[in-house]
Amino acid sequence: MEKKRLKFADTVLVAATLFGMFFGAGNLIFPVHLGQLAGRNFIPAIIGFVITAVGIPILGVAAIGNTHSDGLQSLSRKVGKGYSYFFTCILYLTIGPFFAIPRCATTSFTTGIFPMLEGKIQESYALFGFSLIFFALVLLFSLKPGRITVWIGGIINPLFLIFLTILVVSALINPGAAASTVKPDASYEQGAFFSSIIEGYGTMDAIAGLAFGITVVNIIRSKGVKEDSGVAKDVLKSGVFAGLLMAVIYILTIIMGAQSRGLFGISENGGIALSQISSHYLGKFGMIVLAATITFACLKTSIGLVTSCSEAFVKMFPKALPYKAWAFIFTAFSFVISNIGLSAIIGYSIPVLMFIYPLAITLIILALSGKLFHHDKAVYICVTAFTLIAAVFDLIKNLPEGVINALRLDAIISLAEKYLPLYRLNLGWVVPAGIGLVIGLAIHFTRRKTA
């Protein structure tokens, strides 16, 4: 019997779904800022960023399909029941009320709304008022989700891409400076590739791929593709299309950011940079269009995140709270966090992402290669345990300087720099994960030999 695969039209549909899930307004603020930091070292920066912001997310979705899992908790249960609750909770909270949802509101405000106020209202008051309205709408549509998300996704996102195309073309035709002549920031003078890998963490797309992968997998299965390997292959095939579009946008916006250094200094964050570039090339009208499209795009994303997080927690804790209660809690918490500002949210999210990403990456790799060791739990446990320990040191290193000094963590960081390979490159988890893999495989093959 011939194994069914997606038709080309269905592949395009899945690719569009993937792109819509992964790419929001937040995916612009990081590459633009990366371009400003990287300067003439934009080529290695592009490669590193695309690996973590495009490649790993697509593989994350494929991992769900390859293991026939019904979601993240099912996939992470291969490590252990307790770990599945721990990892699922921390991942959903990260892409939900702790960082990603508040970032949607502050990105909209910083990039589109506040620049148009021209200092007439104090920033903290303006952010409070905007976020209050923003999250009131998020809660309203999250409690009664209807066709609003479809309407915004089908109309606002294309408008956003059209506007972005106009902005990028305008900037590339009339660059403030040639990217090859721009001096990189000190942090990108050496090792731009490794620095940009960490910058790609900020998109949160790899962990989002694990969280939302079941949606894409279900679309493919509904088209008649049932075999795990076929699902994984179709996800990867669709992911190539979505990934190519995302990569093209990232490449162009990174170059745009580098060229903007001829007009502006390095901005505090990518939202400010995008606003400055838009105002310079398209004037006040461009700012209005940017504000509207980014706000609606972020609104759509926030509704989707609140809905997904609430459904996930209802599934994990069915006897705790109903869906509407979780939606209210997540929305209210996101409102509070959003008022600390975009730069602060990005700054505090980095240590958490440095902890989660290694665990997500190793889980994805194990899931995709699991047939080689029959998805032996011993391999999952060993790799995850060693990775988790190393990831704690990466988290500590990226804490705010004030926290490091207050808790006197310098000695721990110095110890890790001395004994943990690649720690200075924020990849201290790689070697421990490899050691865990060797130990896990040794246990697996010893068991097979004994059997």
Short mmCIF file of N, CA, C and O in Angstrom, two decimals, residues 323-420:
data_model
loop_
_atom_site.label_atom_id
_atom_site.label_comp_id
_atom_site.label_asym_id
_atom_site.label_seq_id
_atom_site.Cartn_x
_atom_site.Cartn_y
_atom_site.Cartn_z
N TYR A 323 -11.07 26.85 32.39
CA TYR A 323 -10.37 27.59 31.34
C TYR A 323 -10.43 29.10 31.55
O TYR A 323 -9.41 29.80 31.46
N LYS A 324 -11.62 29.64 31.83
CA LYS A 324 -11.78 31.09 31.95
C LYS A 324 -10.95 31.66 33.10
O LYS A 324 -10.44 32.79 33.01
N ALA A 325 -10.83 30.90 34.18
CA ALA A 325 -10.03 31.37 35.32
C ALA A 325 -8.55 31.46 34.94
O ALA A 325 -7.87 32.44 35.26
N TRP A 326 -8.05 30.42 34.24
CA TRP A 326 -6.66 30.46 33.79
C TRP A 326 -6.45 31.63 32.82
O TRP A 326 -5.43 32.33 32.91
N ALA A 327 -7.38 31.86 31.92
CA ALA A 327 -7.26 32.95 30.95
C ALA A 327 -7.18 34.29 31.66
O ALA A 327 -6.37 35.17 31.30
N PHE A 328 -8.01 34.48 32.69
CA PHE A 328 -7.99 35.74 33.45
C PHE A 328 -6.66 35.91 34.18
O PHE A 328 -6.07 36.99 34.17
N ILE A 329 -6.17 34.84 34.82
CA ILE A 329 -4.92 34.91 35.57
C ILE A 329 -3.75 35.24 34.64
O ILE A 329 -2.93 36.13 34.94
N PHE A 330 -3.67 34.54 33.52
CA PHE A 330 -2.56 34.77 32.60
C PHE A 330 -2.61 36.17 31.99
O PHE A 330 -1.58 36.82 31.82
N THR A 331 -3.80 36.65 31.69
CA THR A 331 -3.93 38.00 31.11
C THR A 331 -3.56 39.06 32.14
O THR A 331 -2.83 40.02 31.83
N ALA A 332 -4.05 38.92 33.36
CA ALA A 332 -3.75 39.90 34.42
C ALA A 332 -2.26 39.93 34.74
O ALA A 332 -1.66 41.00 34.89
N PHE A 333 -1.65 38.76 34.83
CA PHE A 333 -0.22 38.68 35.12
C PHE A 333 0.60 39.32 33.98
O PHE A 333 1.57 40.03 34.23
N SER A 334 0.19 39.06 32.75
CA SER A 334 0.88 39.63 31.59
C SER A 334 0.79 41.15 31.60
O SER A 334 1.75 41.85 31.26
N PHE A 335 -0.36 41.67 32.00
CA PHE A 335 -0.54 43.13 32.10
C PHE A 335 0.45 43.74 33.09
O PHE A 335 1.08 44.77 32.81
N VAL A 336 0.61 43.09 34.24
CA VAL A 336 1.53 43.61 35.26
C VAL A 336 2.97 43.59 34.74
O VAL A 336 3.70 44.58 34.84
N ILE A 337 3.39 42.46 34.16
CA ILE A 337 4.76 42.32 33.67
C ILE A 337 5.05 43.29 32.54
O ILE A 337 6.16 43.83 32.43
N SER A 338 4.07 43.55 31.68
CA SER A 338 4.29 44.41 30.52
C SER A 338 4.70 45.82 30.92
O SER A 338 5.38 46.52 30.15
N ASN A 339 4.33 46.24 32.13
CA ASN A 339 4.60 47.62 32.53
C ASN A 339 6.01 47.84 33.07
O ASN A 339 6.34 48.96 33.48
N ILE A 340 6.86 46.81 33.02
CA ILE A 340 8.26 47.05 33.38
C ILE A 340 9.06 47.50 32.15
O ILE A 340 10.20 47.91 32.28
N GLY A 341 8.46 47.43 30.97
CA GLY A 341 9.12 47.94 29.77
C GLY A 341 9.77 46.86 28.93
O GLY A 341 10.14 45.79 29.44
N LEU A 342 9.94 47.14 27.63
CA LEU A 342 10.44 46.15 26.68
C LEU A 342 11.87 45.72 26.99
O LEU A 342 12.18 44.52 27.00
N SER A 343 12.76 46.69 27.25
CA SER A 343 14.16 46.34 27.50
C SER A 343 14.31 45.46 28.73
O SER A 343 15.10 44.51 28.74
N ALA A 344 13.54 45.76 29.77
CA ALA A 344 13.61 44.97 31.01
C ALA A 344 13.09 43.56 30.78
O ALA A 344 13.67 42.58 31.27
N ILE A 345 12.00 43.43 30.01
CA ILE A 345 11.44 42.10 29.72
C ILE A 345 12.45 41.27 28.96
O ILE A 345 12.69 40.10 29.27
N ILE A 346 13.07 41.87 27.94
CA ILE A 346 14.08 41.15 27.16
C ILE A 346 15.26 40.75 28.04
O ILE A 346 15.75 39.62 27.98
N GLY A 347 15.69 41.69 28.89
CA GLY A 347 16.84 41.43 29.77
C GLY A 347 16.59 40.29 30.74
O GLY A 347 17.45 39.42 30.93
N TYR A 348 15.42 40.27 31.35
CA TYR A 348 15.12 39.22 32.33
C TYR A 348 14.78 37.89 31.67
O TYR A 348 14.87 36.84 32.31
N SER A 349 14.37 37.92 30.41
CA SER A 349 14.01 36.67 29.73
C SER A 349 15.25 35.88 29.32
O SER A 349 15.20 34.64 29.24
N ILE A 350 16.37 36.56 29.07
CA ILE A 350 17.57 35.89 28.57
C ILE A 350 18.06 34.78 29.51
O ILE A 350 18.32 33.65 29.05
N PRO A 351 18.21 35.02 30.83
CA PRO A 351 18.67 33.92 31.70
C PRO A 351 17.74 32.70 31.66
O PRO A 351 18.22 31.56 31.66
N VAL A 352 16.43 32.95 31.62
CA VAL A 352 15.48 31.84 31.58
C VAL A 352 15.61 31.07 30.27
O VAL A 352 15.58 29.84 30.26
N LEU A 353 15.75 31.81 29.16
CA LEU A 353 15.91 31.16 27.87
C LEU A 353 17.22 30.37 27.79
O LEU A 353 17.28 29.31 27.15
N MET A 354 18.26 30.86 28.44
CA MET A 354 19.53 30.15 28.47
C MET A 354 19.40 28.82 29.22
O MET A 354 20.15 27.88 28.96
N PHE A 355 18.43 28.75 30.12
CA PHE A 355 18.16 27.51 30.84
C PHE A 355 17.26 26.57 30.03
O PHE A 355 17.51 25.36 29.96
N ILE A 356 16.23 27.12 29.40
CA ILE A 356 15.24 26.29 28.71
C ILE A 356 15.76 25.77 27.38
O ILE A 356 15.54 24.60 27.02
N TYR A 357 16.45 26.63 26.60
CA TYR A 357 16.83 26.25 25.25
C TYR A 357 17.68 24.98 25.18
O TYR A 357 17.42 24.11 24.33
N PRO A 358 18.71 24.80 26.02
CA PRO A 358 19.47 23.55 25.95
C PRO A 358 18.60 22.32 26.18
O PRO A 358 18.76 21.30 25.51
N LEU A 359 17.65 22.43 27.12
CA LEU A 359 16.74 21.31 27.39
C LEU A 359 15.82 21.05 26.20
O LEU A 359 15.53 19.90 25.87
N ALA A 360 15.38 22.12 25.56
CA ALA A 360 14.52 21.98 24.39
C ALA A 360 15.28 21.38 23.21
O ALA A 360 14.79 20.49 22.51
N ILE A 361 16.51 21.87 22.98
CA ILE A 361 17.30 21.40 21.85
C ILE A 361 17.64 19.92 22.00
O ILE A 361 17.50 19.13 21.05
N THR A 362 18.07 19.52 23.19
CA THR A 362 18.41 18.10 23.39
C THR A 362 17.18 17.20 23.27
O THR A 362 17.26 16.09 22.73
N LEU A 363 16.04 17.68 23.76
CA LEU A 363 14.80 16.90 23.65
C LEU A 363 14.41 16.72 22.18
O LEU A 363 14.00 15.63 21.76
N ILE A 364 14.57 17.77 21.39
CA ILE A 364 14.26 17.71 19.96
C ILE A 364 15.18 16.71 19.26
O ILE A 364 14.73 15.86 18.47
N ILE A 365 16.47 16.80 19.54
CA ILE A 365 17.44 15.89 18.91
C ILE A 365 17.16 14.44 19.28
O ILE A 365 17.18 13.54 18.43
N LEU A 366 16.88 14.19 20.55
CA LEU A 366 16.59 12.83 21.00
C LEU A 366 15.31 12.29 20.36
O LEU A 366 15.24 11.13 19.97
N ALA A 367 14.31 13.16 20.24
CA ALA A 367 13.04 12.73 19.65
C ALA A 367 13.21 12.37 18.18
O ALA A 367 12.61 11.40 17.70
N LEU A 368 14.02 13.15 17.46
CA LEU A 368 14.21 12.91 16.03
C LEU A 368 15.10 11.70 15.76
O LEU A 368 14.98 11.05 14.72
N SER A 369 16.01 11.41 16.68
CA SER A 369 16.94 10.28 16.48
C SER A 369 16.58 9.08 17.35
O SER A 369 17.33 8.11 17.41
N GLY A 370 15.43 9.14 18.00
CA GLY A 370 15.07 8.13 18.99
C GLY A 370 14.98 6.71 18.48
O GLY A 370 15.19 5.76 19.24
N LYS A 371 14.68 6.54 17.20
CA LYS A 371 14.57 5.17 16.66
C LYS A 371 15.90 4.43 16.71
O LYS A 371 15.93 3.20 16.73
N LEU A 372 16.99 5.19 16.74
CA LEU A 372 18.31 4.57 16.79
C LEU A 372 18.56 3.86 18.12
O LEU A 372 19.35 2.92 18.18
N PHE A 373 17.90 4.32 19.17
CA PHE A 373 18.06 3.67 20.49
C PHE A 373 16.70 3.29 21.07
O PHE A 373 16.56 3.12 22.28
N HIS A 374 15.71 3.13 20.17
CA HIS A 374 14.37 2.67 20.55
C HIS A 374 13.73 3.56 21.62
O HIS A 374 12.98 3.08 22.47
N HIS A 375 14.07 4.85 21.58
CA HIS A 375 13.53 5.82 22.55
C HIS A 375 13.69 5.31 23.99
O HIS A 375 12.78 5.45 24.82
N ASP A 376 14.84 4.74 24.25
CA ASP A 376 15.14 4.21 25.59
C ASP A 376 15.13 5.37 26.60
O ASP A 376 15.82 6.38 26.43
N LYS A 377 14.36 5.19 27.65
CA LYS A 377 14.22 6.23 28.67
C LYS A 377 15.55 6.56 29.33
O LYS A 377 15.79 7.70 29.74
N ALA A 378 16.43 5.58 29.43
CA ALA A 378 17.74 5.80 30.06
C ALA A 378 18.53 6.87 29.31
O ALA A 378 19.22 7.70 29.92
N VAL A 379 18.44 6.85 27.98
CA VAL A 379 19.15 7.85 27.17
C VAL A 379 18.56 9.23 27.42
O VAL A 379 19.29 10.21 27.62
N TYR A 380 17.24 9.32 27.41
CA TYR A 380 16.57 10.61 27.66
C TYR A 380 16.96 11.16 29.04
O TYR A 380 17.26 12.35 29.18
N ILE A 381 16.95 10.29 30.04
CA ILE A 381 17.24 10.75 31.41
C ILE A 381 18.68 11.23 31.54
O ILE A 381 18.94 12.29 32.11
N CYS A 382 19.63 10.45 31.02
CA CYS A 382 21.05 10.82 31.15
C CYS A 382 21.37 12.13 30.44
O CYS A 382 22.02 13.02 31.01
N VAL A 383 20.92 12.25 29.22
CA VAL A 383 21.19 13.48 28.46
C VAL A 383 20.54 14.68 29.14
O VAL A 383 21.16 15.74 29.31
N THR A 384 19.28 14.54 29.54
CA THR A 384 18.56 15.65 30.16
C THR A 384 19.17 16.04 31.50
O THR A 384 19.30 17.24 31.81
N ALA A 385 19.57 15.07 32.29
CA ALA A 385 20.15 15.36 33.61
C ALA A 385 21.45 16.15 33.49
O ALA A 385 21.64 17.17 34.17
N PHE A 386 22.34 15.69 32.61
CA PHE A 386 23.61 16.40 32.43
C PHE A 386 23.38 17.78 31.81
O PHE A 386 24.06 18.75 32.19
N THR A 387 22.45 17.89 30.87
CA THR A 387 22.15 19.17 30.24
C THR A 387 21.57 20.15 31.24
O THR A 387 21.92 21.34 31.26
N LEU A 388 20.67 19.66 32.08
CA LEU A 388 20.01 20.53 33.06
C LEU A 388 21.01 21.13 34.02
O LEU A 388 20.94 22.34 34.33
N ILE A 389 21.93 20.32 34.50
CA ILE A 389 22.95 20.83 35.45
C ILE A 389 23.78 21.93 34.79
O ILE A 389 24.01 23.00 35.38
N ALA A 390 24.22 21.69 33.56
CA ALA A 390 25.02 22.70 32.86
C ALA A 390 24.20 23.94 32.54
O ALA A 390 24.71 25.07 32.59
N ALA A 391 22.91 23.75 32.22
CA ALA A 391 22.05 24.88 31.87
C ALA A 391 21.87 25.82 33.06
O ALA A 391 21.68 27.04 32.89
N VAL A 392 21.92 25.28 34.27
CA VAL A 392 21.82 26.13 35.47
C VAL A 392 22.99 27.12 35.51
O VAL A 392 22.81 28.31 35.84
N PHE A 393 24.18 26.67 35.14
CA PHE A 393 25.34 27.56 35.11
C PHE A 393 25.19 28.63 34.02
O PHE A 393 25.59 29.78 34.21
N ASP A 394 24.59 28.26 32.87
CA ASP A 394 24.34 29.25 31.81
C ASP A 394 23.33 30.28 32.28
O ASP A 394 23.44 31.48 31.97
N LEU A 395 22.34 29.84 33.03
CA LEU A 395 21.35 30.76 33.60
C LEU A 395 22.02 31.75 34.54
O LEU A 395 21.79 32.97 34.45
N ILE A 396 22.86 31.25 35.44
CA ILE A 396 23.53 32.11 36.41
C ILE A 396 24.39 33.16 35.73
O ILE A 396 24.37 34.34 36.10
N LYS A 397 25.11 32.74 34.70
CA LYS A 397 26.01 33.66 34.01
C LYS A 397 25.27 34.83 33.39
O LYS A 397 25.79 35.95 33.32
N ASN A 398 24.03 34.61 32.95
CA ASN A 398 23.28 35.64 32.22
C ASN A 398 22.30 36.42 33.09
O ASN A 398 21.51 37.20 32.57
N LEU A 399 22.36 36.21 34.40
CA LEU A 399 21.55 37.01 35.31
C LEU A 399 22.02 38.47 35.27
O LEU A 399 23.17 38.74 34.94
N PRO A 400 21.13 39.43 35.59
CA PRO A 400 21.56 40.83 35.67
C PRO A 400 22.74 41.00 36.62
O PRO A 400 22.83 40.28 37.63
N GLU A 401 23.61 41.90 36.29
CA GLU A 401 24.84 42.09 37.07
C GLU A 401 24.54 42.36 38.54
O GLU A 401 25.25 41.89 39.43
N GLY A 402 23.49 43.13 38.79
CA GLY A 402 23.12 43.44 40.17
C GLY A 402 22.74 42.20 40.96
O GLY A 402 23.08 42.07 42.14
N VAL A 403 22.06 41.28 40.31
CA VAL A 403 21.66 40.03 40.97
C VAL A 403 22.89 39.17 41.25
O VAL A 403 23.01 38.58 42.33
N ILE A 404 23.80 39.11 40.27
CA ILE A 404 25.03 38.32 40.45
C ILE A 404 25.83 38.85 41.63
O ILE A 404 26.32 38.07 42.48
N ASN A 405 25.95 40.16 41.73
CA ASN A 405 26.72 40.77 42.83
C ASN A 405 26.02 40.56 44.17
O ASN A 405 26.66 40.27 45.18
N ALA A 406 24.69 40.73 44.18
CA ALA A 406 23.94 40.61 45.43
C ALA A 406 24.00 39.19 45.98
O ALA A 406 24.11 39.00 47.20
N LEU A 407 23.95 38.20 45.10
CA LEU A 407 23.97 36.81 45.53
C LEU A 407 25.38 36.22 45.56
O LEU A 407 25.56 35.04 45.87
N ARG A 408 26.36 37.05 45.20
CA ARG A 408 27.77 36.64 45.19
C ARG A 408 27.99 35.38 44.36
O ARG A 408 28.52 34.37 44.86
N LEU A 409 27.58 35.46 43.13
CA LEU A 409 27.67 34.30 42.23
C LEU A 409 28.92 34.31 41.37
O LEU A 409 29.10 33.42 40.53
N ASP A 410 29.79 35.29 41.59
CA ASP A 410 31.00 35.40 40.77
C ASP A 410 31.88 34.16 40.87
O ASP A 410 32.48 33.72 39.87
N ALA A 411 31.97 33.60 42.07
CA ALA A 411 32.81 32.42 42.27
C ALA A 411 32.30 31.23 41.47
O ALA A 411 33.08 30.48 40.88
N ILE A 412 30.98 31.08 41.41
CA ILE A 412 30.38 29.98 40.65
C ILE A 412 30.66 30.16 39.16
O ILE A 412 31.01 29.20 38.45
N ILE A 413 30.54 31.40 38.68
CA ILE A 413 30.79 31.69 37.27
C ILE A 413 32.25 31.43 36.91
O ILE A 413 32.56 30.84 35.87
N SER A 414 33.15 31.86 37.79
CA SER A 414 34.59 31.64 37.55
C SER A 414 34.92 30.15 37.51
O SER A 414 35.72 29.70 36.69
N LEU A 415 34.29 29.40 38.41
CA LEU A 415 34.52 27.95 38.45
C LEU A 415 34.04 27.30 37.15
O LEU A 415 34.73 26.44 36.59
N ALA A 416 32.87 27.73 36.67
CA ALA A 416 32.32 27.16 35.43
C ALA A 416 33.19 27.54 34.23
O ALA A 416 33.42 26.72 33.34
N GLU A 417 33.70 28.77 34.22
CA GLU A 417 34.56 29.21 33.11
C GLU A 417 35.85 28.39 33.06
O GLU A 417 36.40 28.15 31.98
N LYS A 418 36.30 27.94 34.22
CA LYS A 418 37.55 27.19 34.30
C LYS A 418 37.38 25.73 33.88
O LYS A 418 38.25 25.15 33.21
N TYR A 419 36.25 25.13 34.24
CA TYR A 419 36.11 23.68 34.06
C TYR A 419 35.05 23.27 33.02
O TYR A 419 34.99 22.10 32.65
N LEU A 420 34.22 24.20 32.57
CA LEU A 420 33.14 23.84 31.65
C LEU A 420 33.49 24.33 30.24
O LEU A 420 33.49 25.54 29.99
#
